[in-house]
Structures are given as C-alpha cells and as structure tokens.
Amino acid sequence: MLQLEQPIAKLNLTDEAIKQRENAWQAFVDQGFPNKKNEQWRYTDLTALYRKYDIAQVKLVANTNIDETLSMINLNTDMHNIVFVDGQLAHVDDIDGVIINDSLLQQPQRESSDALSNLNIASYLGGVTIQVKKNTRLTKPIIMTYLHTDNSQKMLVNYQHTLVIDEYAECMICENFIALGDTYSAANICSNVDVKEGAKCRYDALANKSLEQLLVTHKLKLSIAKNAYYETFQMAAYAALKRIEFDVDLQSEDAVFNAKGIYALTHNAKADYHVNVKHNASNTQSDVAFRGVVGGKASATFNAKAYVAKGLNSIKALQNNRNIQLTNTAEINTKPELEIYSDDVVCSHGATIGQLDQQALFYLQSRGINKDQATSLLIEGFVKELITLLDRDESTIESYLDSLEGHIKHLV
C-alpha cells in the first residue's frame, strides 16, 4: 500500500476539507488497489506495476522552487498554457472568455465507490477548474503541461480537474508530460467534463519520450448535452503505463462522442484504454475506433462498451479495434461490447489481431526498400488513416502525422 508523504492533517486546508480528504483516504485504504478480479483491471496489475517501478509514496508536500523550475521550460506561444510542477498549479495564461481557478480552492468531493477516485480526492495537490463562457470560441488550444522533477521521483502525484464548456462555446484541450528526473514517477488524474448544449470540445493526448518514466492513470467523466460534440484523439507510445478511462453520458438528443486512438508500443510499454458510453437519449451517436501496433514485450488493452437505454430511437454506436502484433512476446487484449435495450439502432463492433502482411513486405523489399523501411511503410499505412479522419486543421494533422512517423521508427 502507498504511504502518504505527510499526514493529510498538515495540509493548509479548512477543517472540513481535511476531514473529507481523510475519509476518502480511509475509503481507499479499505478498498485497496483494483485487482484482476475487477474486469476492467484484468490485464493491468497496478500494485505490481507500482512495485516494479518503486512508486511508494503519495506526494503531499509542496515544492518551493517552482519559479526556478518553470524557467527551465519554454511555454508554447501557439497555445494557451496551463503548467503544473509536481502537482502544483504553477502557471496560467490569461484567456479571454475563460475562467480558470486552482482546484485547491474548491471543496473536495465526497468519497467514491472507485478506489483511484478516493485516492485522488484524498491527496490531490492541484488541478484546475476551467469554465469556457457561453458563445466563446477559442482560436488556440489550451495545453496542460504536467512537469515532474526530482521532487516527485518514486512518488504518485494526484491532479483533479473540472471543465465546463458553456452553451455554444468551443475549445480544444491538449496535454503534455515532461519528466526531468532520472527515475520513475506516477500521475493519477480525475477529470469531470460538462459539455453544455451546442458546445464543442476536442481533447488530444499525444506521446513523447518522457512517458518512459511515467505511469499515468486518467479517469474522465463526461456529460454531453443536447447538440453537443466531444471528440478525443489518443496517441500512446513509450509509456511505462498509460491507462485512460472514459465514462460518457450522452444525456440529451443529438449528443455526439467520438474517440480515435493509436498506440505504437515496444519494449515494456503498456497502454490500457477503457471507453464506456451510455446512450440515455434518442438521436445520439458514438464512434470509438482504435488501432494498435505492439512489439517487444509491450502490452495493449482496449475495452469499449456502448449501452443503449430502453425506449430510444435513432441510436448510432460504432466500435472498432484493429491490431498488428509484431512479436510473439507482445500482448494484445481487446474487448468491444454492446448492451442494447432499444430496437431503432445502428450498432456495430469489431476487433482483429493479426501480423504484418508478409507478401506486401516481400513486394516492397523486392523493389529495393530495406526491411525496416518496408515495415515502417506498412505500419504507417495501417494506422495513419485515423489521423486523417480527425476534425483538425491541416497544420495539426501534419504535426500528428510527423509525430506518428517518429513513433513508428521507434517500433522497428
């Protein structure tokens, strides 16, 4: 079991907040980490992974050198920046039409039935509440950068976010992880997202080499209102652990949820995606499509479920997961699910696990292309279609394709 870096009672919070955190911590202790008896955690043993990478403490002590650390990185001038340093909110750009506050200013939530949520409630050091005001349309994305330094090595850092996209507003959120230390650390993030009527939100999470030293768990609870649209693109590579869980409520007519993802894994990298979409209103749509290429001793898990409530009309729920297994030691687990209680639906699910087409590989080599280049071309052709289908501007699509090309080279 993880140990707290210091007692919760020593935090500079109100007595009521301290009590709620202590109750959540006790609930987490009583529950323990989820284990393989829990279907959603069947292929990810979090206790074993934390032990393997020596994650032993929950960070609760604030750093004193935040300004010095911030000076070591360059803020992205093409985006609106929010930066965390070892859990603490360190920098926020002023954004017209957007209100941003530190989550520590909010009263923590009551304890949950979910162990990681209780762990998060008990010990989050920071996070943000973001409100994008009605009719605001951001022309630049908001990028949330999580910076982990030597001060969070071998520790779990918790973040808690609330995002409200008001009526007919539009925004895009990106995330970026930077690890400056030379050992492992972990991040546990809980995000509550409320997309109001007619609003649009895009959320993109890409990969970089820093994730080799990070174990990331992120649970997103989404509420999508009438005529609202939420789209996410997930790209996983390198990570010691990247586990993302979407819990989506399509609560009103014409609500739409789209999720696209690519994982390109090798060595001991691990990606674990869970998407649970509840269609609770007529004329709602969901489309979940992930593709993966897994080699080395890497592991990938995909689980998507669409639930359609009783008495609904004009439901569209699609799920698709296609995989290429590059080595016999790679592990791929895929499980799309449908639970349908209405008749007027268009629902489909499919999953495949295969190998590279050896005839195509031979053909390319016979034309003078070496094996590594030929392998890269086949992999790129297999996965890049999902990027071209995204609702993003041309420069963003090109940057994502460039990033993908680098991940593929790492594979071969």
PDB file of N, CA, C and O in Angstrom, residues 262-319:
ATOM      1  N   ILE A 262      -4.448   5.711 -31.414  1.00  0.00           N
ATOM      2  CA  ILE A 262      -3.370   4.907 -31.990  1.00  0.00           C
ATOM      3  C   ILE A 262      -2.373   4.599 -30.878  1.00  0.00           C
ATOM      4  O   ILE A 262      -1.958   5.505 -30.149  1.00  0.00           O
ATOM      5  N   TYR A 263      -2.005   3.338 -30.736  1.00  0.00           N
ATOM      6  CA  TYR A 263      -0.914   3.003 -29.826  1.00  0.00           C
ATOM      7  C   TYR A 263       0.160   2.246 -30.606  1.00  0.00           C
ATOM      8  O   TYR A 263      -0.113   1.334 -31.382  1.00  0.00           O
ATOM      9  N   ALA A 264       1.399   2.708 -30.424  1.00  0.00           N
ATOM     10  CA  ALA A 264       2.564   2.108 -31.084  1.00  0.00           C
ATOM     11  C   ALA A 264       3.557   1.781 -29.984  1.00  0.00           C
ATOM     12  O   ALA A 264       4.285   2.647 -29.499  1.00  0.00           O
ATOM     13  N   LEU A 265       3.591   0.518 -29.577  1.00  0.00           N
ATOM     14  CA  LEU A 265       4.275   0.139 -28.342  1.00  0.00           C
ATOM     15  C   LEU A 265       5.368  -0.884 -28.603  1.00  0.00           C
ATOM     16  O   LEU A 265       5.212  -1.789 -29.427  1.00  0.00           O
ATOM     17  N   THR A 266       6.469  -0.739 -27.865  1.00  0.00           N
ATOM     18  CA  THR A 266       7.537  -1.737 -27.906  1.00  0.00           C
ATOM     19  C   THR A 266       8.223  -1.753 -26.544  1.00  0.00           C
ATOM     20  O   THR A 266       7.807  -1.049 -25.619  1.00  0.00           O
ATOM     21  N   HIS A 267       9.281  -2.568 -26.417  1.00  0.00           N
ATOM     22  CA  HIS A 267       9.975  -2.769 -25.136  1.00  0.00           C
ATOM     23  C   HIS A 267       8.955  -3.205 -24.085  1.00  0.00           C
ATOM     24  O   HIS A 267       8.235  -4.167 -24.293  1.00  0.00           O
ATOM     25  N   ASN A 268       8.853  -2.499 -22.958  1.00  0.00           N
ATOM     26  CA  ASN A 268       7.917  -2.873 -21.894  1.00  0.00           C
ATOM     27  C   ASN A 268       6.774  -1.871 -21.740  1.00  0.00           C
ATOM     28  O   ASN A 268       6.150  -1.786 -20.675  1.00  0.00           O
ATOM     29  N   ALA A 269       6.505  -1.096 -22.786  1.00  0.00           N
ATOM     30  CA  ALA A 269       5.461  -0.086 -22.711  1.00  0.00           C
ATOM     31  C   ALA A 269       4.089  -0.744 -22.511  1.00  0.00           C
ATOM     32  O   ALA A 269       3.860  -1.891 -22.913  1.00  0.00           O
ATOM     33  N   LYS A 270       3.187   0.021 -21.883  1.00  0.00           N
ATOM     34  CA  LYS A 270       1.863  -0.530 -21.591  1.00  0.00           C
ATOM     35  C   LYS A 270       0.804   0.548 -21.793  1.00  0.00           C
ATOM     36  O   LYS A 270       0.904   1.648 -21.234  1.00  0.00           O
ATOM     37  N   ALA A 271      -0.205   0.245 -22.611  1.00  0.00           N
ATOM     38  CA  ALA A 271      -1.341   1.141 -22.823  1.00  0.00           C
ATOM     39  C   ALA A 271      -2.626   0.389 -22.514  1.00  0.00           C
ATOM     40  O   ALA A 271      -2.759  -0.797 -22.835  1.00  0.00           O
ATOM     41  N   ASP A 272      -3.567   1.082 -21.884  1.00  0.00           N
ATOM     42  CA  ASP A 272      -4.806   0.445 -21.424  1.00  0.00           C
ATOM     43  C   ASP A 272      -5.939   1.460 -21.577  1.00  0.00           C
ATOM     44  O   ASP A 272      -5.995   2.460 -20.857  1.00  0.00           O
ATOM     45  N   TYR A 273      -6.841   1.215 -22.537  1.00  0.00           N
ATOM     46  CA  TYR A 273      -7.927   2.151 -22.822  1.00  0.00           C
ATOM     47  C   TYR A 273      -9.278   1.504 -22.529  1.00  0.00           C
ATOM     48  O   TYR A 273      -9.538   0.375 -22.950  1.00  0.00           O
ATOM     49  N   HIS A 274     -10.117   2.250 -21.806  1.00  0.00           N
ATOM     50  CA  HIS A 274     -11.474   1.801 -21.493  1.00  0.00           C
ATOM     51  C   HIS A 274     -12.442   2.935 -21.825  1.00  0.00           C
ATOM     52  O   HIS A 274     -12.255   4.069 -21.379  1.00  0.00           O
ATOM     53  N   VAL A 275     -13.463   2.612 -22.607  1.00  0.00           N
ATOM     54  CA  VAL A 275     -14.451   3.612 -23.021  1.00  0.00           C
ATOM     55  C   VAL A 275     -15.838   3.046 -22.750  1.00  0.00           C
ATOM     56  O   VAL A 275     -16.226   2.026 -23.330  1.00  0.00           O
ATOM     57  N   ASN A 276     -16.566   3.699 -21.863  1.00  0.00           N
ATOM     58  CA  ASN A 276     -17.925   3.271 -21.506  1.00  0.00           C
ATOM     59  C   ASN A 276     -18.886   4.394 -21.879  1.00  0.00           C
ATOM     60  O   ASN A 276     -18.880   5.462 -21.259  1.00  0.00           O
ATOM     61  N   VAL A 277     -19.684   4.162 -22.928  1.00  0.00           N
ATOM     62  CA  VAL A 277     -20.592   5.193 -23.437  1.00  0.00           C
ATOM     63  C   VAL A 277     -22.025   4.781 -23.152  1.00  0.00           C
ATOM     64  O   VAL A 277     -22.471   3.700 -23.574  1.00  0.00           O
ATOM     65  N   LYS A 278     -22.751   5.648 -22.463  1.00  0.00           N
ATOM     66  CA  LYS A 278     -24.157   5.373 -22.141  1.00  0.00           C
ATOM     67  C   LYS A 278     -25.050   6.272 -22.997  1.00  0.00           C
ATOM     68  O   LYS A 278     -25.027   7.496 -22.856  1.00  0.00           O
ATOM     69  N   HIS A 279     -25.813   5.650 -23.896  1.00  0.00           N
ATOM     70  CA  HIS A 279     -26.788   6.368 -24.715  1.00  0.00           C
ATOM     71  C   HIS A 279     -28.087   6.448 -23.914  1.00  0.00           C
ATOM     72  O   HIS A 279     -28.863   5.484 -23.854  1.00  0.00           O
ATOM     73  N   ASN A 280     -28.341   7.596 -23.318  1.00  0.00           N
ATOM     74  CA  ASN A 280     -29.518   7.774 -22.478  1.00  0.00           C
ATOM     75  C   ASN A 280     -30.581   8.673 -23.121  1.00  0.00           C
ATOM     76  O   ASN A 280     -31.530   9.082 -22.451  1.00  0.00           O
ATOM     77  N   ALA A 281     -30.405   8.991 -24.402  1.00  0.00           N
ATOM     78  CA  ALA A 281     -31.377   9.810 -25.124  1.00  0.00           C
ATOM     79  C   ALA A 281     -31.399   9.394 -26.586  1.00  0.00           C
ATOM     80  O   ALA A 281     -30.416   8.844 -27.115  1.00  0.00           O
ATOM     81  N   SER A 282     -32.500   9.656 -27.247  1.00  0.00           N
ATOM     82  CA  SER A 282     -32.622   9.329 -28.673  1.00  0.00           C
ATOM     83  C   SER A 282     -31.739  10.238 -29.515  1.00  0.00           C
ATOM     84  O   SER A 282     -31.301  11.316 -29.077  1.00  0.00           O
ATOM     85  N   ASN A 283     -31.472   9.790 -30.747  1.00  0.00           N
ATOM     86  CA  ASN A 283     -30.698  10.566 -31.728  1.00  0.00           C
ATOM     87  C   ASN A 283     -29.293  10.902 -31.218  1.00  0.00           C
ATOM     88  O   ASN A 283     -28.766  11.989 -31.471  1.00  0.00           O
ATOM     89  N   THR A 284     -28.678   9.986 -30.499  1.00  0.00           N
ATOM     90  CA  THR A 284     -27.308  10.189 -30.032  1.00  0.00           C
ATOM     91  C   THR A 284     -26.366   9.273 -30.804  1.00  0.00           C
ATOM     92  O   THR A 284     -26.758   8.219 -31.302  1.00  0.00           O
ATOM     93  N   GLN A 285     -25.096   9.694 -30.876  1.00  0.00           N
ATOM     94  CA  GLN A 285     -24.103   8.951 -31.658  1.00  0.00           C
ATOM     95  C   GLN A 285     -22.805   8.777 -30.875  1.00  0.00           C
ATOM     96  O   GLN A 285     -22.383   9.690 -30.154  1.00  0.00           O
ATOM     97  N   SER A 286     -22.188   7.637 -31.061  1.00  0.00           N
ATOM     98  CA  SER A 286     -20.834   7.415 -30.556  1.00  0.00           C
ATOM     99  C   SER A 286     -20.054   6.598 -31.570  1.00  0.00           C
ATOM    100  O   SER A 286     -20.606   5.713 -32.230  1.00  0.00           O
ATOM    101  N   ASP A 287     -18.770   6.923 -31.699  1.00  0.00           N
ATOM    102  CA  ASP A 287     -17.899   6.228 -32.646  1.00  0.00           C
ATOM    103  C   ASP A 287     -16.527   6.095 -31.988  1.00  0.00           C
ATOM    104  O   ASP A 287     -15.843   7.090 -31.748  1.00  0.00           O
ATOM    105  N   VAL A 288     -16.149   4.868 -31.675  1.00  0.00           N
ATOM    106  CA  VAL A 288     -14.879   4.597 -30.995  1.00  0.00           C
ATOM    107  C   VAL A 288     -14.037   3.707 -31.903  1.00  0.00           C
ATOM    108  O   VAL A 288     -14.425   2.575 -32.203  1.00  0.00           O
ATOM    109  N   ALA A 289     -12.894   4.222 -32.354  1.00  0.00           N
ATOM    110  CA  ALA A 289     -12.027   3.476 -33.278  1.00  0.00           C
ATOM    111  C   ALA A 289     -10.576   3.622 -32.851  1.00  0.00           C
ATOM    112  O   ALA A 289     -10.048   4.740 -32.810  1.00  0.00           O
ATOM    113  N   PHE A 290      -9.932   2.510 -32.529  1.00  0.00           N
ATOM    114  CA  PHE A 290      -8.526   2.499 -32.130  1.00  0.00           C
ATOM    115  C   PHE A 290      -7.769   1.482 -32.982  1.00  0.00           C
ATOM    116  O   PHE A 290      -8.306   0.426 -33.328  1.00  0.00           O
ATOM    117  N   ARG A 291      -6.527   1.834 -33.289  1.00  0.00           N
ATOM    118  CA  ARG A 291      -5.646   0.894 -33.979  1.00  0.00           C
ATOM    119  C   ARG A 291      -4.311   0.834 -33.248  1.00  0.00           C
ATOM    120  O   ARG A 291      -3.824   1.862 -32.748  1.00  0.00           O
ATOM    121  N   GLY A 292      -3.739  -0.362 -33.203  1.00  0.00           N
ATOM    122  CA  GLY A 292      -2.503  -0.518 -32.455  1.00  0.00           C
ATOM    123  C   GLY A 292      -1.498  -1.402 -33.148  1.00  0.00           C
ATOM    124  O   GLY A 292      -1.857  -2.316 -33.910  1.00  0.00           O
ATOM    125  N   VAL A 293      -0.232  -1.111 -32.876  1.00  0.00           N
ATOM    126  CA  VAL A 293       0.885  -1.941 -33.332  1.00  0.00           C
ATOM    127  C   VAL A 293       1.753  -2.190 -32.106  1.00  0.00           C
ATOM    128  O   VAL A 293       2.236  -1.244 -31.475  1.00  0.00           O
ATOM    129  N   VAL A 294       1.943  -3.465 -31.762  1.00  0.00           N
ATOM    130  CA  VAL A 294       2.578  -3.804 -30.493  1.00  0.00           C
ATOM    131  C   VAL A 294       3.708  -4.802 -30.743  1.00  0.00           C
ATOM    132  O   VAL A 294       3.502  -5.847 -31.363  1.00  0.00           O
ATOM    133  N   GLY A 295       4.904  -4.446 -30.252  1.00  0.00           N
ATOM    134  CA  GLY A 295       6.066  -5.315 -30.390  1.00  0.00           C
ATOM    135  C   GLY A 295       6.808  -5.440 -29.070  1.00  0.00           C
ATOM    136  O   GLY A 295       6.339  -5.003 -28.023  1.00  0.00           O
ATOM    137  N   GLY A 296       7.998  -6.047 -29.126  1.00  0.00           N
ATOM    138  CA  GLY A 296       8.777  -6.246 -27.912  1.00  0.00           C
ATOM    139  C   GLY A 296       8.014  -7.055 -26.893  1.00  0.00           C
ATOM    140  O   GLY A 296       7.358  -8.050 -27.216  1.00  0.00           O
ATOM    141  N   LYS A 297       8.062  -6.618 -25.634  1.00  0.00           N
ATOM    142  CA  LYS A 297       7.274  -7.231 -24.567  1.00  0.00           C
ATOM    143  C   LYS A 297       6.168  -6.283 -24.111  1.00  0.00           C
ATOM    144  O   LYS A 297       5.700  -6.347 -22.971  1.00  0.00           O
ATOM    145  N   ALA A 298       5.755  -5.405 -25.013  1.00  0.00           N
ATOM    146  CA  ALA A 298       4.748  -4.408 -24.681  1.00  0.00           C
ATOM    147  C   ALA A 298       3.368  -5.056 -24.557  1.00  0.00           C
ATOM    148  O   ALA A 298       3.136  -6.182 -25.012  1.00  0.00           O
ATOM    149  N   SER A 299       2.459  -4.287 -23.942  1.00  0.00           N
ATOM    150  CA  SER A 299       1.109  -4.787 -23.700  1.00  0.00           C
ATOM    151  C   SER A 299       0.096  -3.698 -24.016  1.00  0.00           C
ATOM    152  O   SER A 299       0.277  -2.536 -23.644  1.00  0.00           O
ATOM    153  N   ALA A 300      -0.992  -4.074 -24.690  1.00  0.00           N
ATOM    154  CA  ALA A 300      -2.058  -3.132 -25.012  1.00  0.00           C
ATOM    155  C   ALA A 300      -3.403  -3.751 -24.660  1.00  0.00           C
ATOM    156  O   ALA A 300      -3.636  -4.942 -24.909  1.00  0.00           O
ATOM    157  N   THR A 301      -4.276  -2.934 -24.082  1.00  0.00           N
ATOM    158  CA  THR A 301      -5.629  -3.375 -23.745  1.00  0.00           C
ATOM    159  C   THR A 301      -6.629  -2.353 -24.273  1.00  0.00           C
ATOM    160  O   THR A 301      -6.443  -1.143 -24.091  1.00  0.00           O
ATOM    161  N   PHE A 302      -7.665  -2.841 -24.926  1.00  0.00           N
ATOM    162  CA  PHE A 302      -8.752  -1.991 -25.422  1.00  0.00           C
ATOM    163  C   PHE A 302     -10.069  -2.602 -24.989  1.00  0.00           C
ATOM    164  O   PHE A 302     -10.343  -3.775 -25.242  1.00  0.00           O
ATOM    165  N   ASN A 303     -10.889  -1.813 -24.308  1.00  0.00           N
ATOM    166  CA  ASN A 303     -12.214  -2.263 -23.894  1.00  0.00           C
ATOM    167  C   ASN A 303     -13.193  -1.106 -24.104  1.00  0.00           C
ATOM    168  O   ASN A 303     -13.048  -0.041 -23.496  1.00  0.00           O
ATOM    169  N   ALA A 304     -14.158  -1.300 -24.980  1.00  0.00           N
ATOM    170  CA  ALA A 304     -15.160  -0.273 -25.237  1.00  0.00           C
ATOM    171  C   ALA A 304     -16.542  -0.889 -25.107  1.00  0.00           C
ATOM    172  O   ALA A 304     -16.795  -1.992 -25.597  1.00  0.00           O
ATOM    173  N   LYS A 305     -17.422  -0.163 -24.424  1.00  0.00           N
ATOM    174  CA  LYS A 305     -18.787  -0.651 -24.244  1.00  0.00           C
ATOM    175  C   LYS A 305     -19.772   0.461 -24.572  1.00  0.00           C
ATOM    176  O   LYS A 305     -19.618   1.596 -24.113  1.00  0.00           O
ATOM    177  N   ALA A 306     -20.781   0.127 -25.359  1.00  0.00           N
ATOM    178  CA  ALA A 306     -21.869   1.050 -25.639  1.00  0.00           C
ATOM    179  C   ALA A 306     -23.144   0.488 -25.017  1.00  0.00           C
ATOM    180  O   ALA A 306     -23.535  -0.652 -25.298  1.00  0.00           O
ATOM    181  N   TYR A 307     -23.773   1.300 -24.183  1.00  0.00           N
ATOM    182  CA  TYR A 307     -25.033   0.924 -23.536  1.00  0.00           C
ATOM    183  C   TYR A 307     -26.141   1.784 -24.131  1.00  0.00           C
ATOM    184  O   TYR A 307     -26.015   3.016 -24.206  1.00  0.00           O
ATOM    185  N   VAL A 308     -27.213   1.137 -24.575  1.00  0.00           N
ATOM    186  CA  VAL A 308     -28.360   1.854 -25.142  1.00  0.00           C
ATOM    187  C   VAL A 308     -29.565   1.588 -24.256  1.00  0.00           C
ATOM    188  O   VAL A 308     -30.011   0.440 -24.121  1.00  0.00           O
ATOM    189  N   ALA A 309     -30.104   2.642 -23.655  1.00  0.00           N
ATOM    190  CA  ALA A 309     -31.227   2.505 -22.735  1.00  0.00           C
ATOM    191  C   ALA A 309     -32.512   2.111 -23.474  1.00  0.00           C
ATOM    192  O   ALA A 309     -32.602   2.181 -24.706  1.00  0.00           O
ATOM    193  N   LYS A 310     -33.514   1.738 -22.721  1.00  0.00           N
ATOM    194  CA  LYS A 310     -34.777   1.255 -23.274  1.00  0.00           C
ATOM    195  C   LYS A 310     -35.606   2.410 -23.842  1.00  0.00           C
ATOM    196  O   LYS A 310     -35.612   3.520 -23.316  1.00  0.00           O
ATOM    197  N   GLY A 311     -36.304   2.138 -24.950  1.00  0.00           N
ATOM    198  CA  GLY A 311     -37.276   3.074 -25.495  1.00  0.00           C
ATOM    199  C   GLY A 311     -36.688   4.221 -26.294  1.00  0.00           C
ATOM    200  O   GLY A 311     -37.339   5.255 -26.468  1.00  0.00           O
ATOM    201  N   LEU A 312     -35.477   4.068 -26.827  1.00  0.00           N
ATOM    202  CA  LEU A 312     -34.828   5.147 -27.573  1.00  0.00           C
ATOM    203  C   LEU A 312     -34.933   4.902 -29.079  1.00  0.00           C
ATOM    204  O   LEU A 312     -35.126   3.765 -29.541  1.00  0.00           O
ATOM    205  N   ASN A 313     -34.758   5.988 -29.848  1.00  0.00           N
ATOM    206  CA  ASN A 313     -34.828   5.908 -31.307  1.00  0.00           C
ATOM    207  C   ASN A 313     -33.572   6.516 -31.929  1.00  0.00           C
ATOM    208  O   ASN A 313     -32.939   7.412 -31.348  1.00  0.00           O
ATOM    209  N   SER A 314     -33.221   6.025 -33.123  1.00  0.00           N
ATOM    210  CA  SER A 314     -32.147   6.606 -33.949  1.00  0.00           C
ATOM    211  C   SER A 314     -30.825   6.689 -33.194  1.00  0.00           C
ATOM    212  O   SER A 314     -30.220   7.764 -33.067  1.00  0.00           O
ATOM    213  N   ILE A 315     -30.396   5.558 -32.701  1.00  0.00           N
ATOM    214  CA  ILE A 315     -29.111   5.476 -31.995  1.00  0.00           C
ATOM    215  C   ILE A 315     -28.054   4.930 -32.947  1.00  0.00           C
ATOM    216  O   ILE A 315     -28.288   3.950 -33.667  1.00  0.00           O
ATOM    217  N   LYS A 316     -26.881   5.547 -32.924  1.00  0.00           N
ATOM    218  CA  LYS A 316     -25.744   5.039 -33.690  1.00  0.00           C
ATOM    219  C   LYS A 316     -24.573   4.850 -32.744  1.00  0.00           C
ATOM    220  O   LYS A 316     -24.106   5.812 -32.118  1.00  0.00           O
ATOM    221  N   ALA A 317     -24.098   3.615 -32.633  1.00  0.00           N
ATOM    222  CA  ALA A 317     -22.985   3.306 -31.732  1.00  0.00           C
ATOM    223  C   ALA A 317     -22.028   2.353 -32.448  1.00  0.00           C
ATOM    224  O   ALA A 317     -22.383   1.198 -32.721  1.00  0.00           O
ATOM    225  N   LEU A 318     -20.843   2.837 -32.753  1.00  0.00           N
ATOM    226  CA  LEU A 318     -19.857   2.061 -33.511  1.00  0.00           C
ATOM    227  C   LEU A 318     -18.591   1.867 -32.681  1.00  0.00           C
ATOM    228  O   LEU A 318     -18.138   2.799 -32.007  1.00  0.00           O
ATOM    229  N   GLN A 319     -18.026   0.674 -32.769  1.00  0.00           N
ATOM    230  CA  GLN A 319     -16.774   0.372 -32.077  1.00  0.00           C
ATOM    231  C   GLN A 319     -15.897  -0.478 -32.990  1.00  0.00           C
ATOM    232  O   GLN A 319     -16.379  -1.434 -33.596  1.00  0.00           O
TER     233      GLN A 319
END
